[in-house]
Amino acid sequence: MPDLPSPRTSTSTGPSTSTGPSTAAPTDADAARMTDLGYTQELNRSLGVLGNIAMGFAVVSPVVALYAVSMVGTMIAGPAWVWALPIVLLGQCLVVNVYSELASQWPLAGGPYQWGRRLLGPSFGWMSGWVWQFAVMFGNTTVAYLAAPWVFALVGVTPTPGAMVAVAAGILLACMLVNAYGIRILSLFVSLGIAAEAVASVLVGFALLLFFREHGFSLFTETLGAEELSGGSTTMAFLAVLAVAGWGFIGFDACVSTAEETKDAGRQVPRAMWWALLSVGLVVILNAMAVALAHPSPAAVVAGEDLDPVTTAVTTAFGSWSDKPFVAVVLVGFLACAMASQGGAARGVYSLARDGGFPLSRHVRKVNRRQAPIGGLIASTLVSCTGLLLGLNATAIGSLIAFGTAATFLPFFLVTLAALIARLRGTWVPSGHVRLGRKGTFLNLLAVLWTAFEVANVCWPRAVLAPPGAPWYQVWAGLIGTGAVITAGLLYLAVRKPHHALRSAPAGEESDAGAGTGVLAADRP
């Protein structure tokens, strides 16, 4: 893992072998780098390293990471489920090692697409971008759906499945409107969300852990019989929890999505990813332990009698007066996550569309007068809304977590695999500010093994993640989602051949889809 610097600038300007401190490069140097990579600067480059960290922090989000999965994790494996969190965090650190080298060398929006075509060629790059893009959009589906219950909790109404879907769709539309006003407005809302995170996660977590413990730390060695849902197998229960816990650490690549709006992106984006992942990871583990130790009856969660263990722990500790304020703060955190995640999705679509690599690229690549990717926002919102159909007839919290997590780990696997193959072929030697040398290959191999395991684990159909009597497509949500995206991508690749534009369009000319500048010949694989 590269050194983790302080998120501030200093006086060093020379090349480095780590993500150490440096002076932010002037905007014209960033624009020159964009030109070298075959593009012109169209988005508003106004984010510093702290703004980029904030985007990643908001998307990973301790509130969304923990409060969405604590009930599911406890029901599956009891209080012992928290041991899955450090394991997943360690695995994701392997992924960030690879992403840091790639983002340092090619600091462009639409990272997996841009990196994949430079590592293994246009076809692989396009497919990586397609899979990643839909992963982010389906991730937005999950965030919006998980935010909906907090809206109903705030007004004291018990929702129906259809009402949950309607509110989630409304959240996606509202987030699209905020994003349409540009990166500055988005960053303000994200900052508000981070303030809410500080209250709902850090302060509440420490208070529960230090002053309101109901149990000893030996609680984390107990399953309380939760493994019965997995046929009595503790191993199968823990594998299911690893799948669920994967949802908690998948948003750090939002830092890459805003690379073209970040000053000195080649240096700042890698460090922002590390700060976002590690800070969120530590807060999530802290809060998972705090909630379990402060909960009056973990056995009630295992038995399915308490479907909101976090709120129960908080209101038991602080009193019933804290219920609505806590719900409001948590909801703000969810909304900030949804806005930041949707902004990342829109920029990924924009990156594909400007090279003619997305359906209706001429329209989707449009940027409005506020320098926001309005075409990508509309397209990503429509796709995210279609994913909500999974929850139309039955509550789908567990299924949508599996759905969103599976879709996200697949591009992690594709990117790390492409990087490893290119390293072993000798066609890629990292040349950005982050260079891990020989250990980078070993860490890359471990990242491939980890992401391959998690893709298979999350896609494995489990009835335990769906409510009793749920329709079959909820049980198979992870596999259906990834299978549909891959199949649609392969068909589009075979019929429309969008990768041909990447292979043939020189810099400064429009692709055959009329979508913008192509790729410099010197920058092609």
XYZ file of C-alpha atoms in Angstrom:
525
model
C 0.000 0.000 0.000
C 1.460 3.419 -0.854
C 2.117 5.951 1.879
C -1.013 7.764 2.992
C -0.236 11.479 2.927
C -2.043 14.306 4.586
C -4.774 15.761 2.340
C -3.025 19.098 1.890
C -0.541 20.584 -0.500
C 3.172 21.252 -0.029
C 6.138 22.364 -2.124
C 7.261 19.214 -3.943
C 6.678 19.281 -7.706
C 8.898 16.525 -9.058
C 7.855 13.005 -9.949
C 7.465 10.558 -7.094
C 7.098 6.851 -6.509
C 4.280 7.281 -4.014
C 1.300 9.499 -3.420
C 3.375 11.820 -1.242
C 2.618 15.519 -0.776
C 2.942 17.831 -3.748
C 1.890 21.215 -5.008
C -1.359 21.189 -6.972
C -0.482 21.619 -10.630
C -1.968 24.648 -12.375
C -5.134 24.150 -14.343
C -3.377 24.671 -17.692
C -1.104 21.695 -16.938
C -4.212 19.573 -16.307
C -5.698 20.780 -19.591
C -2.408 20.002 -21.363
C -2.510 16.483 -19.963
C -6.065 16.135 -21.249
C -4.840 17.185 -24.680
C -2.023 14.618 -24.502
C -4.663 11.957 -23.809
C -6.745 13.062 -26.790
C -9.448 15.188 -25.175
C -10.326 18.806 -24.523
C -11.281 20.148 -21.105
C -15.087 20.442 -21.070
C -15.990 19.925 -17.415
C -15.356 22.516 -14.701
C -11.990 21.705 -13.077
C -12.521 23.296 -9.678
C -12.124 20.520 -7.081
C -9.090 20.354 -4.806
C -7.941 17.179 -3.081
C -10.371 17.720 -0.193
C -13.263 18.083 -2.626
C -12.250 14.882 -4.368
C -11.959 13.063 -1.041
C -15.410 14.349 -0.140
C -16.895 12.851 -3.307
C -15.369 9.465 -2.535
C -16.315 9.649 1.148
C -19.912 10.530 0.312
C -20.298 7.608 -2.082
C -18.657 5.012 0.188
C -20.582 6.665 3.060
C -20.428 5.131 6.554
C -24.154 5.711 6.969
C -25.079 3.917 3.734
C -22.400 1.268 4.205
C -23.455 0.250 7.706
C -27.087 1.179 8.267
C -28.156 -0.645 5.130
C -26.412 -3.912 5.977
C -26.287 -4.156 9.773
C -29.719 -5.759 10.023
C -29.050 -8.191 7.162
C -25.594 -9.084 8.483
C -26.841 -9.687 12.031
C -29.747 -11.839 10.865
C -27.395 -14.015 8.811
C -24.489 -14.472 11.217
C -25.383 -12.782 14.507
C -23.066 -10.261 16.175
C -20.058 -12.167 14.776
C -20.879 -10.699 11.368
C -18.652 -7.683 12.127
C -15.535 -9.792 11.441
C -16.440 -9.711 7.768
C -15.855 -5.937 7.648
C -12.052 -5.848 8.162
C -11.655 -8.746 5.722
C -13.543 -6.896 2.987
C -11.697 -3.671 3.791
C -8.347 -5.434 3.376
C -9.478 -6.906 0.058
C -10.560 -3.490 -1.191
C -7.184 -2.040 -0.225
C -5.698 -4.447 -2.773
C -8.018 -3.007 -5.416
C -7.110 0.582 -4.518
C -3.417 -0.253 -4.981
C -4.123 -1.102 -8.613
C -6.530 1.802 -9.127
C -3.980 4.244 -7.707
C -1.353 3.329 -10.300
C -3.903 3.540 -13.108
C -5.532 6.801 -12.000
C -2.090 8.350 -11.520
C -1.122 7.582 -15.121
C -4.500 8.177 -16.800
C -6.555 10.628 -14.675
C -9.731 10.562 -16.772
C -13.435 10.218 -16.041
C -14.735 6.753 -16.864
C -11.649 5.075 -15.407
C -12.292 1.377 -16.173
C -13.173 2.207 -19.784
C -10.182 4.502 -20.289
C -7.777 2.118 -18.563
C -9.092 -1.074 -20.127
C -8.651 0.064 -23.712
C -5.125 1.254 -23.026
C -4.196 -1.971 -21.234
C -5.824 -4.634 -23.445
C -7.279 -2.820 -26.440
C -10.508 -1.124 -27.568
C -12.851 -4.132 -27.322
C -11.895 -5.006 -23.765
C -11.846 -1.358 -22.769
C -15.309 -0.739 -24.143
C -16.691 -3.828 -22.379
C -15.038 -2.842 -19.099
C -16.552 0.614 -19.394
C -19.981 -0.773 -20.243
C -19.980 -3.137 -17.257
C -18.626 -0.486 -14.894
C -21.118 2.078 -16.091
C -24.101 -0.123 -15.432
C -22.595 -1.174 -12.104
C -22.550 2.441 -10.950
C -26.064 3.084 -12.234
C -27.401 -0.033 -10.497
C -25.502 1.017 -7.391
C -27.521 4.241 -7.524
C -30.658 2.104 -7.652
C -29.654 0.381 -4.424
C -28.743 3.616 -2.617
C -32.039 5.286 -3.539
C -34.028 2.215 -2.518
C -32.218 1.964 0.817
C -32.855 5.674 1.443
C -36.608 5.309 0.931
C -37.393 3.620 4.303
C -35.783 6.569 6.118
C -38.167 8.930 4.334
C -41.121 6.921 5.598
C -39.582 6.656 9.080
C -39.290 10.446 9.188
C -43.016 10.891 8.542
C -44.056 7.848 10.572
C -45.669 5.880 7.731
C -45.348 2.155 7.015
C -44.545 1.805 3.298
C -45.837 -0.687 0.775
C -43.398 -2.179 -1.783
C -44.850 0.059 -4.494
C -44.538 3.153 -2.317
C -40.891 2.296 -1.622
C -40.199 2.158 -5.349
C -42.033 5.433 -5.994
C -40.111 7.311 -3.304
C -36.797 5.828 -4.484
C -37.555 7.023 -8.017
C -38.347 10.473 -6.652
C -34.983 10.517 -4.861
C -33.175 9.700 -8.105
C -34.978 12.498 -9.952
C -34.237 15.025 -7.205
C -30.560 14.054 -7.224
C -30.469 14.517 -10.998
C -31.726 18.082 -10.633
C -29.030 18.897 -8.071
C -26.324 17.406 -10.286
C -27.555 19.435 -13.258
C -26.426 22.626 -11.503
C -22.784 21.574 -11.748
C -19.934 20.325 -9.614
C -19.887 23.318 -7.236
C -23.502 22.880 -6.156
C -23.000 19.128 -5.923
C -19.948 19.588 -3.704
C -21.972 21.816 -1.353
C -24.630 19.137 -0.900
C -21.925 16.531 -0.451
C -20.317 18.663 2.276
C -23.681 18.823 4.049
C -23.904 15.052 3.814
C -20.438 14.638 5.301
C -21.457 16.857 8.226
C -24.434 14.561 8.753
C -22.094 11.563 8.560
C -19.932 13.105 11.287
C -22.931 13.247 13.606
C -24.674 9.997 12.653
C -21.526 7.896 12.437
C -18.572 9.319 14.318
C -20.163 11.085 17.293
C -22.995 8.612 17.802
C -20.650 5.663 17.313
C -18.150 6.838 19.909
C -20.938 7.711 22.348
C -22.534 4.270 22.045
C -19.192 2.524 22.408
C -17.929 4.543 25.376
C -21.070 5.245 27.421
C -23.943 2.966 26.457
C -22.558 -0.559 26.156
C -24.972 -3.295 27.148
C -22.670 -6.236 26.371
C -19.044 -7.260 26.595
C -16.722 -7.691 23.614
C -17.206 -11.464 23.843
C -20.503 -10.806 22.025
C -18.533 -10.798 18.764
C -17.751 -14.487 19.161
C -21.457 -15.390 19.116
C -23.853 -16.083 16.262
C -26.938 -16.525 18.482
C -28.164 -19.302 16.198
C -28.305 -17.100 13.091
C -26.575 -19.779 11.022
C -29.832 -21.760 11.024
C -30.941 -19.586 8.103
C -27.984 -21.024 6.154
C -28.839 -24.650 6.859
C -26.957 -24.649 10.158
C -23.601 -23.998 8.472
C -21.504 -21.255 10.069
C -19.229 -21.262 7.014
C -22.089 -20.637 4.606
C -23.442 -17.918 6.884
C -20.064 -16.163 6.946
C -19.739 -16.373 3.165
C -23.154 -14.728 2.860
C -22.035 -11.999 5.249
C -18.889 -11.393 3.177
C -21.195 -10.858 0.208
C -23.336 -8.369 2.123
C -20.341 -6.577 3.674
C -18.930 -6.005 0.195
C -21.566 -3.297 -0.233
C -19.840 -1.241 2.443
C -16.591 -0.530 0.602
C -17.331 -0.028 -3.088
C -17.645 3.713 -3.720
C -14.030 4.907 -3.619
C -13.863 4.927 -7.434
C -16.118 8.010 -7.359
C -12.839 9.887 -6.886
C -11.871 8.704 -10.377
C -15.213 9.789 -11.836
C -14.460 13.412 -10.963
C -10.792 13.258 -12.062
C -11.394 15.711 -14.914
C -12.819 18.201 -12.411
C -9.960 17.809 -9.900
C -6.828 19.948 -9.937
C -3.556 18.020 -10.285
C -5.641 14.863 -10.679
C -2.717 12.516 -11.348
C -1.454 13.114 -7.819
C -4.617 13.938 -5.929
C -7.048 11.244 -7.109
C -4.948 8.290 -5.822
C -4.535 9.853 -2.390
C -8.241 10.771 -2.314
C -9.191 7.126 -2.931
C -7.047 6.001 -0.002
C -8.419 8.648 2.336
C -12.014 7.892 1.328
C -11.739 4.111 1.698
C -9.719 3.981 4.908
C -11.596 6.721 6.740
C -14.957 5.181 5.887
C -13.681 1.684 6.666
C -12.589 2.621 10.169
C -15.833 4.473 10.884
C -17.941 1.558 9.632
C -16.100 -0.956 11.821
C -16.372 1.387 14.824
C -20.119 1.819 14.352
C -20.816 -1.842 13.660
C -19.215 -2.727 16.987
C -20.872 0.177 18.808
C -24.379 -0.670 17.580
C -24.025 -4.341 18.479
C -22.666 -3.621 21.966
C -25.309 -0.965 22.710
C -28.302 -2.860 21.335
C -30.605 -4.054 24.143
C -31.349 -7.392 22.451
C -29.183 -8.634 19.554
C -31.190 -11.869 19.687
C -34.261 -9.914 18.582
C -32.398 -8.789 15.458
C -31.363 -12.369 14.699
C -34.971 -13.479 15.110
C -36.167 -10.812 12.666
C -38.111 -8.953 15.360
C -36.066 -5.742 15.034
C -35.624 -4.604 11.446
C -33.803 -1.383 12.341
C -31.156 -2.242 14.951
C -29.236 1.004 14.502
C -32.181 3.246 15.397
C -33.102 0.923 18.252
C -29.605 1.189 19.716
C -29.604 4.985 19.377
C -33.060 5.617 20.841
C -32.440 3.176 23.690
C -29.225 5.009 24.565
C -30.291 8.640 24.069
C -34.042 8.401 24.667
C -37.105 8.454 22.417
C -36.617 12.172 21.671
C -33.634 11.261 19.473
C -35.661 9.159 17.043
C -36.719 11.786 14.486
C -33.536 13.904 14.622
C -31.426 10.785 14.119
C -33.561 9.629 11.199
C -33.282 13.099 9.614
C -29.494 13.123 9.921
C -29.208 9.624 8.469
C -31.495 10.568 5.577
C -29.261 13.537 4.728
C -26.297 11.146 4.591
C -28.176 8.820 2.238
C -29.213 11.683 -0.047
C -25.649 13.010 -0.252
C -24.461 9.531 -1.171
C -27.138 9.234 -3.865
C -26.208 12.627 -5.338
C -22.481 11.902 -5.419
C -23.007 8.412 -6.811
C -25.305 9.678 -9.536
C -22.789 12.381 -10.424
C -20.123 9.710 -10.861
C -22.432 7.609 -13.029
C -23.202 10.576 -15.277
C -19.520 11.321 -15.799
C -18.854 7.697 -16.699
C -21.599 7.786 -19.338
C -20.178 11.075 -20.617
C -16.713 9.513 -20.959
C -18.082 6.635 -23.034
C -20.411 8.819 -25.094
C -17.810 11.383 -26.182
C -15.953 8.512 -27.887
C -19.156 7.205 -29.491
C -19.235 4.220 -27.170
C -22.746 4.530 -25.722
C -26.190 4.303 -27.358
C -27.350 7.712 -28.620
C -23.886 9.105 -27.893
C -24.503 12.378 -29.763
C -27.182 13.277 -27.213
C -25.772 11.565 -24.135
C -22.406 13.354 -24.323
C -23.991 16.826 -24.023
C -22.719 19.230 -21.369
C -24.992 22.068 -20.207
C -24.008 25.685 -19.667
C -23.060 24.903 -16.071
C -20.506 22.395 -17.388
C -22.491 19.463 -16.008
C -22.882 16.271 -18.125
C -26.629 16.672 -18.537
C -26.980 13.920 -21.149
C -25.236 11.434 -18.872
C -27.407 12.512 -15.937
C -30.623 11.823 -17.828
C -29.390 8.488 -19.205
C -28.051 7.234 -15.870
C -31.216 8.243 -14.015
C -33.424 6.346 -16.459
C -31.330 3.189 -16.132
C -31.224 3.464 -12.331
C -35.008 3.787 -12.198
C -35.490 0.584 -14.200
C -33.522 -1.345 -11.553
C -36.180 -0.399 -9.004
C -38.561 -2.841 -10.674
C -36.910 -5.583 -8.577
C -38.728 -4.214 -5.532
C -42.096 -3.499 -7.102
C -43.933 -6.529 -5.706
C -41.962 -7.382 -2.555
C -39.475 -5.695 -0.230
C -36.033 -6.170 -1.779
C -33.427 -4.731 0.598
C -31.199 -7.829 0.704
C -31.696 -8.561 -2.983
C -30.838 -5.033 -4.094
C -27.738 -5.021 -1.893
C -26.633 -8.223 -3.650
C -27.682 -6.726 -6.993
C -25.684 -3.513 -6.519
C -22.662 -5.228 -4.974
C -22.377 -7.894 -7.684
C -22.589 -5.316 -10.445
C -19.794 -3.290 -8.828
C -17.332 -6.068 -8.055
C -17.400 -7.306 -11.648
C -15.650 -4.182 -13.062
C -13.216 -4.308 -10.127
C -12.313 -7.783 -11.324
C -12.054 -6.759 -14.986
C -9.793 -3.781 -14.242
C -7.439 -5.677 -11.939
C -7.318 -8.580 -14.407
C -6.475 -6.273 -17.323
C -3.732 -4.601 -15.288
C -2.226 -7.960 -14.298
C -2.252 -9.311 -17.861
C -0.632 -6.124 -19.189
C 2.044 -6.280 -16.475
C 2.852 -9.918 -17.224
C 2.977 -9.231 -20.962
C 5.299 -6.328 -20.331
C 3.011 -3.953 -22.235
C 2.282 -1.814 -19.185
C 4.808 -0.421 -16.766
C 3.190 2.133 -14.436
C 4.572 5.574 -15.270
C 2.422 7.924 -13.216
C 3.193 9.415 -9.840
C 2.271 6.136 -8.111
C 4.566 3.230 -8.990
C 4.685 0.169 -6.766
C 7.399 -1.668 -8.678
C 7.716 -5.435 -8.243
C 5.399 -5.580 -5.268
C 2.736 -4.003 -7.474
C 2.510 -7.202 -9.541
C 2.077 -9.350 -6.437
C -0.545 -7.032 -4.978
C -2.266 -6.952 -8.376
C -2.460 -10.770 -8.381
C -4.004 -10.749 -4.904
C -6.511 -8.122 -6.070
C -7.562 -10.352 -8.989
C -8.050 -13.336 -6.674
C -10.016 -11.268 -4.166
C -12.352 -9.673 -6.699
C -12.920 -12.989 -8.520
C -13.902 -14.606 -5.215
C -16.239 -11.776 -4.294
C -17.938 -11.703 -7.708
C -18.711 -15.418 -7.432
C -19.705 -15.091 -3.779
C -22.069 -12.161 -4.295
C -23.667 -13.630 -7.415
C -24.366 -16.944 -5.682
C -28.190 -17.136 -5.309
C -29.174 -17.124 -1.626
C -32.739 -17.287 -0.366
C -31.460 -15.935 2.962
C -31.027 -12.483 1.392
C -34.657 -12.283 0.266
C -37.792 -12.123 2.428
C -39.824 -15.338 2.886
C -41.924 -16.050 -0.175
C -40.054 -13.522 -2.306
C -40.216 -13.987 -6.099
C -37.415 -16.053 -7.629
C -35.812 -13.095 -9.398
C -34.985 -11.494 -6.044
C -33.078 -14.612 -4.961
C -31.148 -14.564 -8.241
C -30.795 -10.757 -8.344
C -26.982 -10.641 -8.371
C -26.590 -13.176 -11.147
C -29.470 -11.774 -13.183
C -28.083 -8.238 -12.987
C -24.528 -9.121 -14.005
C -25.715 -11.589 -16.636
C -28.053 -9.053 -18.223
C -25.371 -6.362 -18.360
C -22.750 -8.697 -19.867
C -25.181 -10.156 -22.415
C -26.452 -6.744 -23.511
C -22.888 -5.464 -23.754
C -21.698 -8.373 -25.892
C -24.682 -8.007 -28.220
C -24.135 -4.259 -28.587
C -20.424 -4.849 -29.165
C -21.140 -7.423 -31.865
C -23.866 -5.465 -33.652
C -22.862 -1.815 -33.317
C -19.073 -2.312 -32.973
C -18.523 0.827 -30.872
C -14.867 -0.155 -30.311
C -14.101 0.598 -33.981
C -14.394 4.304 -33.251
C -11.775 3.949 -30.522
C -9.380 2.185 -32.857
C -9.667 4.535 -35.820
C -10.420 8.067 -34.652
C -7.308 10.273 -34.383
C -7.062 13.131 -31.927
C -9.054 16.186 -32.881
C -11.469 14.344 -35.193
C -14.943 13.208 -34.333
C -15.680 9.521 -34.048
C -18.036 7.927 -36.532
C -20.798 8.408 -33.967
C -20.101 12.151 -33.980
C -19.398 12.057 -30.277
C -16.205 14.037 -29.834
C -12.456 13.720 -29.941
C -10.808 10.384 -30.346
C -7.628 8.909 -28.946
C -4.085 9.949 -29.741
C -2.331 7.266 -31.731
C 0.586 7.379 -29.327
C -1.786 6.733 -26.473
C -3.381 3.618 -27.935
C -2.312 0.178 -26.704
